[in-house]
């Protein structure tokens, strides 16, 4: 992640913290199937005006073909399985291009032991066509930002929050990234007054209830209760 925090939905399927604490990404697809797919050209038009990519979210990367019939393996960077399982319009961004092109998602399924989705896109019907999409990004508009439940957070809500020791009130540092894992990790850049080892610039803190019991977006702060040694783990 990253990267481009503003342009990705972070986390894989089932990436939930203890007691439901969850980084939910930036938007969620509507559970509505689009009209019958009309295959779109795979090659994007280079005549289109370049958009502001801040208005788009990356939901995954096509990593390889799956079999010989045009299916694709996708590595997700979204907490929302609907992105890959609910048929409808998505957008495809090729390496080197700045204009995502619409493409129709036909089917998708999750492979849990590999943290991958296998999807089928309209107009991609054989292994050669699938191979040509290796490395392409799947995108969605950033305009459909969902309402999240209690103890669920958008990535952009967490980036930039200050992190404090709950017991002492001491400023630890600032959240600079969210790393997707079994339990997502806050990447925190140490405040100069806190770091005891000046060579250690950041630390990874599990985003779980026991370690980050307080997330106060209005006050721009996270309070942590790290076990002994956690803040020195990256030394």
Coordinates of C-alpha atoms in Angstrom, one line a residue:
X1 CA 0.0 0.0 0.0
X2 CA 1.6 2.1 -1.7
X3 CA 1.8 3.8 -2.9
X4 CA -1.2 5.8 -3.2
X5 CA -3.2 5.7 -0.1
X6 CA -5.9 7.8 -1.6
X7 CA -6.3 5.5 -4.5
X8 CA -6.7 2.1 -2.9
X9 CA -9.1 0.2 -0.9
X10 CA -7.1 -1.7 1.6
X11 CA -7.5 -5.2 3.0
X12 CA -8.4 -8.6 1.8
X13 CA -11.6 -10.6 2.3
X14 CA -12.3 -11.3 5.9
X15 CA -9.7 -8.8 7.2
X16 CA -11.5 -8.0 10.4
X17 CA -9.9 -7.1 13.7
X18 CA -10.8 -8.2 17.2
X19 CA -14.3 -7.0 18.2
X20 CA -15.0 -6.0 14.7
X21 CA -12.3 -3.3 14.3
X22 CA -12.0 -3.0 10.6
X23 CA -10.3 -0.9 7.9
X24 CA -13.1 -0.8 5.3
X25 CA -11.4 1.0 2.4
X26 CA -12.8 4.1 0.7
X27 CA -15.9 2.9 -1.1
X28 CA -18.2 -0.1 -1.6
X29 CA -19.9 -1.3 -4.7
X30 CA -23.7 -1.2 -4.8
X31 CA -25.2 -4.7 -4.7
X32 CA -27.0 -4.1 -7.9
X33 CA -26.3 -6.0 -11.1
X34 CA -25.7 -3.9 -14.2
X35 CA -27.6 -4.4 -17.4
X36 CA -26.6 -7.3 -19.6
X37 CA -22.9 -7.0 -20.4
X38 CA -21.9 -5.4 -23.6
X39 CA -18.2 -6.4 -24.1
X40 CA -15.9 -3.5 -24.1
X41 CA -12.7 -3.2 -26.0
X42 CA -9.8 -4.4 -23.8
X43 CA -7.4 -1.8 -25.2
X44 CA -8.2 1.6 -23.7
X45 CA -8.6 4.6 -25.9
X46 CA -5.6 6.9 -25.8
X47 CA -7.8 9.7 -27.2
X48 CA -9.6 10.1 -23.9
X49 CA -8.7 13.1 -21.7
X50 CA -6.7 12.2 -18.6
X51 CA -8.8 12.1 -15.5
X52 CA -7.8 13.0 -11.9
X53 CA -7.0 9.6 -10.5
X54 CA -7.8 10.9 -7.1
X55 CA -11.4 10.2 -8.2
X56 CA -10.7 6.5 -8.6
X57 CA -10.0 3.6 -6.3
X58 CA -7.8 0.7 -7.0
X59 CA -9.5 -2.5 -5.9
X60 CA -7.1 -5.1 -7.2
X61 CA -4.3 -6.2 -9.6
X62 CA -4.6 -8.8 -12.3
X63 CA -1.7 -11.1 -11.6
X64 CA -2.1 -13.9 -14.2
X65 CA -4.5 -16.0 -16.3
X66 CA -6.4 -18.8 -14.7
X67 CA -6.7 -21.7 -17.0
X68 CA -7.2 -21.5 -20.7
X69 CA -10.7 -20.0 -21.0
X70 CA -10.0 -16.4 -20.2
X71 CA -10.4 -16.3 -16.4
X72 CA -8.1 -14.0 -14.4
X73 CA -6.5 -14.2 -11.0
X74 CA -6.8 -10.9 -9.1
X75 CA -4.9 -9.9 -5.9
X76 CA -7.4 -7.8 -4.0
X77 CA -6.7 -4.5 -2.1
X78 CA -10.3 -4.2 -1.0
X79 CA -12.2 -5.4 2.1
X80 CA -15.4 -5.7 0.0
X81 CA -15.9 -9.1 -1.7
X82 CA -18.7 -7.5 -3.7
X83 CA -16.1 -5.8 -5.8
X84 CA -15.1 -9.2 -7.3
X85 CA -18.2 -11.3 -6.9
X86 CA -21.1 -9.1 -7.9
X87 CA -21.5 -8.8 -11.7
X88 CA -21.4 -5.3 -13.1
X89 CA -19.3 -2.5 -14.5
X90 CA -15.7 -2.0 -13.3
X91 CA -12.8 -0.1 -14.9
X92 CA -9.5 -1.3 -16.2
X93 CA -6.3 0.7 -16.0
X94 CA -3.3 -0.5 -18.0
X95 CA 0.3 0.2 -17.0
X96 CA 1.4 3.6 -18.5
X97 CA -2.2 4.8 -19.1
X98 CA -4.1 7.4 -17.1
X99 CA -7.6 6.7 -18.3
X100 CA -9.4 3.7 -16.8
X101 CA -11.7 2.1 -19.3
X102 CA -15.0 0.4 -18.5
X103 CA -15.2 -3.4 -18.5
X104 CA -17.9 -5.7 -17.4
X105 CA -17.4 -8.2 -14.6
X106 CA -19.3 -11.3 -15.3
X107 CA -18.4 -13.7 -12.5
X108 CA -16.0 -14.0 -9.6
X109 CA -15.1 -16.3 -6.8
X110 CA -12.7 -16.2 -3.9
X111 CA -9.8 -18.7 -3.3
X112 CA -9.2 -18.4 0.4
X113 CA -6.0 -20.3 0.7
X114 CA -4.3 -18.0 -1.8
X115 CA -6.1 -14.7 -0.9
X116 CA -7.0 -14.3 -4.6
X117 CA -10.1 -13.9 -6.6
X118 CA -10.7 -15.6 -9.9
X119 CA -12.9 -13.4 -12.2
X120 CA -14.2 -13.4 -15.7
X121 CA -14.4 -10.2 -17.7
X122 CA -16.5 -9.6 -20.8
X123 CA -14.5 -9.9 -24.0
X124 CA -11.7 -11.9 -22.4
X125 CA -12.3 -15.4 -23.8
X126 CA -8.9 -17.1 -24.0
X127 CA -5.6 -17.4 -22.3
X128 CA -3.8 -15.0 -24.7
X129 CA -6.4 -12.3 -24.1
X130 CA -6.1 -12.9 -20.3
X131 CA -2.3 -12.8 -20.5
X132 CA -2.4 -9.4 -22.1
X133 CA -4.1 -8.0 -19.0
X134 CA -1.4 -9.2 -16.6
X135 CA -0.5 -6.3 -14.3
X136 CA -3.6 -4.2 -15.1
X137 CA -5.4 -2.5 -12.2
X138 CA -9.1 -2.9 -11.5
X139 CA -10.7 0.4 -10.5
X140 CA -14.0 1.8 -9.3
X141 CA -15.1 5.4 -8.9
X142 CA -14.4 7.0 -5.5
X143 CA -17.8 8.6 -5.3
X144 CA -19.7 5.7 -3.8
X145 CA -18.2 5.9 -0.3
X146 CA -20.2 3.5 2.1
X147 CA -21.4 4.1 5.6
X148 CA -19.4 1.8 7.9
X149 CA -20.5 0.2 11.1
X150 CA -19.1 0.7 14.6
X151 CA -15.4 -0.1 14.8
X152 CA -15.0 0.1 11.0
X153 CA -12.9 2.7 9.4
X154 CA -12.0 4.1 6.0
X155 CA -8.3 4.0 5.2
X156 CA -8.2 7.7 4.6
X157 CA -9.8 8.3 8.0
X158 CA -6.8 6.6 9.7
X159 CA -3.9 8.1 7.6
X160 CA -2.5 11.1 9.4
X161 CA -4.0 10.3 12.9
X162 CA -1.6 10.8 15.8
X163 CA -0.8 7.8 18.0
X164 CA -0.5 8.2 21.7
X165 CA 0.4 5.9 24.6
X166 CA -2.8 5.5 26.5
X167 CA -1.2 5.3 29.9
X168 CA 1.2 8.2 29.7
X169 CA -0.3 10.4 26.9
X170 CA 3.1 10.4 25.2
X171 CA 3.0 11.1 21.5
X172 CA 4.3 8.0 19.6
X173 CA 4.0 9.3 16.1
X174 CA 1.7 9.5 13.1
X175 CA -0.1 6.8 11.0
X176 CA 1.4 6.9 7.5
X177 CA 0.0 3.7 6.0
X178 CA -2.2 0.7 6.6
X179 CA -0.6 -2.7 5.8
X180 CA -3.1 -5.5 4.9
X181 CA -2.5 -8.7 6.9
X182 CA -4.4 -11.2 9.0
X183 CA -5.0 -8.3 11.3
X184 CA -4.2 -5.1 9.5
X185 CA -1.2 -3.1 10.7
X186 CA -0.8 0.6 11.3
X187 CA 2.5 1.8 10.0
X188 CA 3.4 4.6 12.4
X189 CA 6.2 7.1 11.8
X190 CA 7.9 7.9 15.1
X191 CA 7.8 11.4 16.5
X192 CA 11.3 12.6 17.0
X193 CA 10.8 13.0 20.7
X194 CA 9.7 9.3 21.1
X195 CA 12.2 7.3 19.0
X196 CA 15.0 5.9 21.2
X197 CA 16.8 4.5 18.2
X198 CA 17.2 7.3 15.6
X199 CA 17.7 4.7 12.9
X200 CA 14.2 3.3 13.4
X201 CA 11.9 5.6 11.6
X202 CA 8.6 3.6 11.7
X203 CA 6.9 0.7 13.6
X204 CA 4.1 -1.6 12.7
X205 CA 1.3 -1.8 15.2
X206 CA -1.5 -4.5 15.0
X207 CA -4.8 -2.7 14.6
X208 CA -6.7 -4.8 17.1
X209 CA -8.9 -3.8 20.1
X210 CA -6.4 -5.0 22.7
X211 CA -3.6 -2.8 21.3
X212 CA -5.5 0.1 19.8
X213 CA -8.6 0.4 22.1
X214 CA -9.3 4.0 21.3
X215 CA -9.8 5.5 17.8
X216 CA -11.1 9.1 18.0
X217 CA -11.5 10.6 14.6
X218 CA -12.8 13.9 15.9
X219 CA -9.7 14.4 18.0
X220 CA -7.4 13.0 15.3
X221 CA -5.9 10.4 17.7
X222 CA -5.4 6.8 18.4
X223 CA -4.5 5.5 21.8
X224 CA -2.4 2.3 22.1
X225 CA -1.6 -0.1 24.9
X226 CA 1.3 -2.0 23.2
X227 CA 2.8 -5.1 24.9
X228 CA 6.4 -4.8 26.1
X229 CA 8.9 -4.8 23.2
X230 CA 6.3 -4.1 20.4
X231 CA 7.5 -0.6 19.6
X232 CA 11.1 -1.9 19.2
X233 CA 10.2 -5.0 17.1
X234 CA 11.5 -3.5 13.9
X235 CA 15.0 -2.8 15.3

